[in-house]
Amino acid sequence: DRQFHAAAASDPLDPTPFLAYAEWLATAAHSPGPGNEALRRAVDALDGASERDPFGLAPRRMKVSLCRLLASRTGKAEDHLAAVAAAQRALELYPLDPPSLVTLADCQLAAGQAVRSADLLQDAAKNYQIALQLDDSRPAWESIRRFRTRERDEIQEKIRLANSECP
């Protein structure tokens, strides 16, 4: 723990020590004992990495992943909402990225179910739909980046789920 902090202090511009620290904490979170507290500390470390590299996508995506894991473990509304906020921040760098929109919508769907929010569920359905539309608008030669049939079917099912749970 001290070594990661010493490494971070040695170069105030390098986000790498914070990323490594977050990875280490995330690994520790899978062992008995520290669990959720280690995940929370990892999320905080990723905030440090993002401060040092505001245009870095890796720390933002990793934060989304860890926030989602934490939310799934705790089931707490604030953890679900933190995952949504993290996904929105990650999307800021590439706002027209269909997979990132799906990730945001996944977070909104889980949060909407957890806090019983029609607004979050509607936002999830809308973002899933936008992701599909953006994917459809890709040039024909970009077939390798397009959603596969199975992925499209899963997204369509999530849209139905989000719409069916809206009051």
Short mmCIF file of C-alpha atoms in Angstrom, two decimals:
data_model
loop_
_atom_site.label_atom_id
_atom_site.label_comp_id
_atom_site.label_asym_id
_atom_site.label_seq_id
_atom_site.Cartn_x
_atom_site.Cartn_y
_atom_site.Cartn_z
CA ASP A 1 0.00 0.00 0.00
CA ARG A 2 2.74 2.44 0.98
CA GLN A 3 4.76 1.61 -2.12
CA PHE A 4 1.91 2.55 -4.45
CA HIS A 5 1.50 5.85 -2.65
CA ALA A 6 5.25 6.49 -2.80
CA ALA A 7 5.24 5.76 -6.53
CA ALA A 8 2.32 8.13 -7.05
CA ALA A 9 4.09 10.85 -5.08
CA SER A 10 7.30 10.46 -7.09
CA ASP A 11 5.69 11.70 -10.33
CA PRO A 12 2.63 13.91 -9.90
CA LEU A 13 1.68 13.59 -13.58
CA ASP A 14 1.83 9.82 -14.06
CA PRO A 15 -1.50 7.97 -13.66
CA THR A 16 0.18 4.54 -13.79
CA PRO A 17 0.69 4.08 -10.03
CA PHE A 18 -3.00 4.75 -9.42
CA LEU A 19 -4.00 2.25 -12.11
CA ALA A 20 -1.68 -0.39 -10.69
CA TYR A 21 -2.96 0.32 -7.17
CA ALA A 22 -6.57 -0.01 -8.34
CA GLU A 23 -5.79 -3.33 -10.03
CA TRP A 24 -4.07 -4.56 -6.87
CA LEU A 25 -7.03 -3.54 -4.72
CA ALA A 26 -9.50 -5.11 -7.12
CA THR A 27 -7.58 -8.37 -6.86
CA ALA A 28 -7.60 -8.07 -3.06
CA ALA A 29 -11.36 -7.53 -3.18
CA HIS A 30 -11.82 -11.10 -4.38
CA SER A 31 -10.21 -12.53 -1.25
CA PRO A 32 -12.06 -12.93 2.02
CA GLY A 33 -11.87 -9.99 4.35
CA PRO A 34 -11.37 -6.62 2.64
CA GLY A 35 -13.96 -7.18 -0.09
CA ASN A 36 -16.15 -4.16 -0.67
CA GLU A 37 -13.86 -1.73 1.14
CA ALA A 38 -11.03 -2.69 -1.22
CA LEU A 39 -13.33 -2.03 -4.17
CA ARG A 40 -14.21 1.40 -2.82
CA ARG A 41 -10.52 2.21 -2.38
CA ALA A 42 -9.84 0.99 -5.93
CA VAL A 43 -12.54 3.33 -7.25
CA ASP A 44 -10.92 6.21 -5.35
CA ALA A 45 -7.53 5.30 -6.83
CA LEU A 46 -9.05 5.45 -10.31
CA ASP A 47 -10.28 8.95 -9.57
CA GLY A 48 -6.63 9.85 -8.91
CA ALA A 49 -5.61 8.30 -12.24
CA SER A 50 -8.33 10.26 -14.06
CA GLU A 51 -7.22 13.50 -12.45
CA ARG A 52 -3.72 12.93 -13.79
CA ASP A 53 -4.90 11.78 -17.21
CA PRO A 54 -8.27 13.44 -17.88
CA PHE A 55 -8.42 12.06 -21.43
CA GLY A 56 -7.48 8.50 -20.50
CA LEU A 57 -10.25 6.03 -21.22
CA ALA A 58 -8.76 3.05 -19.36
CA PRO A 59 -9.21 4.47 -15.83
CA ARG A 60 -12.78 5.50 -16.61
CA ARG A 61 -13.74 2.13 -18.04
CA MET A 62 -12.09 0.31 -15.16
CA LYS A 63 -14.01 2.51 -12.72
CA VAL A 64 -17.28 1.61 -14.41
CA SER A 65 -16.43 -2.06 -14.12
CA LEU A 66 -15.52 -1.81 -10.43
CA CYS A 67 -18.57 0.35 -9.62
CA ARG A 68 -20.81 -2.22 -11.29
CA LEU A 69 -19.17 -5.02 -9.33
CA LEU A 70 -19.58 -3.11 -6.08
CA ALA A 71 -23.23 -2.32 -6.87
CA SER A 72 -23.95 -5.96 -7.65
CA ARG A 73 -22.40 -6.99 -4.33
CA THR A 74 -24.05 -4.41 -2.10
CA GLY A 75 -27.31 -3.74 -3.92
CA LYS A 76 -27.21 -0.23 -2.48
CA ALA A 77 -28.86 2.55 -4.45
CA GLU A 78 -25.87 4.87 -4.09
CA ASP A 79 -23.55 2.22 -5.52
CA HIS A 80 -25.83 1.70 -8.51
CA LEU A 81 -26.07 5.45 -9.06
CA ALA A 82 -22.26 5.72 -8.79
CA ALA A 83 -21.98 3.13 -11.57
CA VAL A 84 -24.33 5.20 -13.75
CA ALA A 85 -22.28 8.34 -13.08
CA ALA A 86 -19.03 6.52 -13.88
CA ALA A 87 -20.48 5.21 -17.15
CA GLN A 88 -21.62 8.71 -18.08
CA ARG A 89 -18.12 10.07 -17.42
CA ALA A 90 -16.56 7.33 -19.55
CA LEU A 91 -18.98 8.12 -22.36
CA GLU A 92 -17.92 11.78 -22.36
CA LEU A 93 -14.71 10.90 -24.20
CA TYR A 94 -16.43 8.98 -27.02
CA PRO A 95 -20.11 9.97 -26.94
CA LEU A 96 -21.01 8.10 -30.13
CA ASP A 97 -19.50 4.73 -29.15
CA PRO A 98 -22.25 2.08 -29.27
CA PRO A 99 -20.62 -0.34 -26.78
CA SER A 100 -20.12 2.49 -24.27
CA LEU A 101 -23.78 3.46 -24.66
CA VAL A 102 -24.75 -0.15 -23.97
CA THR A 103 -22.59 -0.11 -20.84
CA LEU A 104 -24.30 3.08 -19.67
CA ALA A 105 -27.71 1.57 -20.42
CA ASP A 106 -26.77 -1.60 -18.50
CA CYS A 107 -25.88 0.55 -15.49
CA GLN A 108 -29.11 2.52 -15.84
CA LEU A 109 -31.16 -0.67 -16.12
CA ALA A 110 -29.60 -2.16 -12.98
CA ALA A 111 -29.97 1.13 -11.09
CA GLY A 112 -33.54 1.58 -12.29
CA GLN A 113 -34.42 -1.88 -11.04
CA ALA A 114 -32.60 -1.32 -7.73
CA VAL A 115 -34.14 2.05 -6.92
CA ARG A 116 -37.38 1.46 -8.82
CA SER A 117 -36.91 4.50 -11.02
CA ALA A 118 -38.99 4.80 -14.16
CA ASP A 119 -36.71 7.60 -15.37
CA LEU A 120 -33.61 5.40 -15.20
CA LEU A 121 -35.42 2.53 -16.92
CA GLN A 122 -36.62 4.85 -19.70
CA ASP A 123 -33.11 6.28 -20.07
CA ALA A 124 -31.75 2.74 -20.33
CA ALA A 125 -34.22 1.82 -23.08
CA LYS A 126 -33.44 5.05 -24.92
CA ASN A 127 -29.67 4.51 -24.73
CA TYR A 128 -29.95 0.91 -25.90
CA GLN A 129 -31.96 2.15 -28.88
CA ILE A 130 -29.42 4.90 -29.66
CA ALA A 131 -26.62 2.33 -29.50
CA LEU A 132 -28.42 0.17 -32.05
CA GLN A 133 -29.03 3.17 -34.31
CA LEU A 134 -25.39 4.24 -34.12
CA ASP A 135 -24.30 0.71 -34.87
CA ASP A 136 -26.63 0.61 -37.89
CA SER A 137 -25.15 3.87 -39.16
CA ARG A 138 -21.60 2.50 -39.29
CA PRO A 139 -20.13 2.28 -42.80
CA ALA A 140 -20.46 -1.13 -44.44
CA TRP A 141 -16.70 -1.68 -44.37
CA GLU A 142 -16.71 -1.42 -40.57
CA SER A 143 -18.34 -4.81 -40.15
CA ILE A 144 -15.78 -6.00 -37.60
CA ARG A 145 -16.95 -3.37 -35.10
CA ARG A 146 -20.66 -3.95 -35.55
CA PHE A 147 -22.76 -5.75 -32.98
CA ARG A 148 -23.16 -9.42 -33.75
CA THR A 149 -26.64 -10.88 -34.14
CA ARG A 150 -26.50 -12.35 -30.63
CA GLU A 151 -25.50 -8.97 -29.16
CA ARG A 152 -28.30 -7.20 -31.02
CA ASP A 153 -30.79 -9.78 -29.74
CA GLU A 154 -29.54 -9.28 -26.16
CA ILE A 155 -29.89 -5.50 -26.51
CA GLN A 156 -33.42 -5.86 -27.91
CA GLU A 157 -34.31 -8.09 -24.96
CA LYS A 158 -32.92 -5.50 -22.52
CA ILE A 159 -35.04 -2.81 -24.22
CA ARG A 160 -38.12 -5.00 -23.72
CA LEU A 161 -37.14 -5.59 -20.09
CA ALA A 162 -36.60 -1.90 -19.38
CA ASN A 163 -39.89 -0.97 -21.03
CA SER A 164 -41.82 -3.72 -19.22
CA GLU A 165 -40.54 -2.60 -15.81
CA CYS A 166 -41.51 1.03 -16.35
CA PRO A 167 -44.68 1.85 -14.40
#
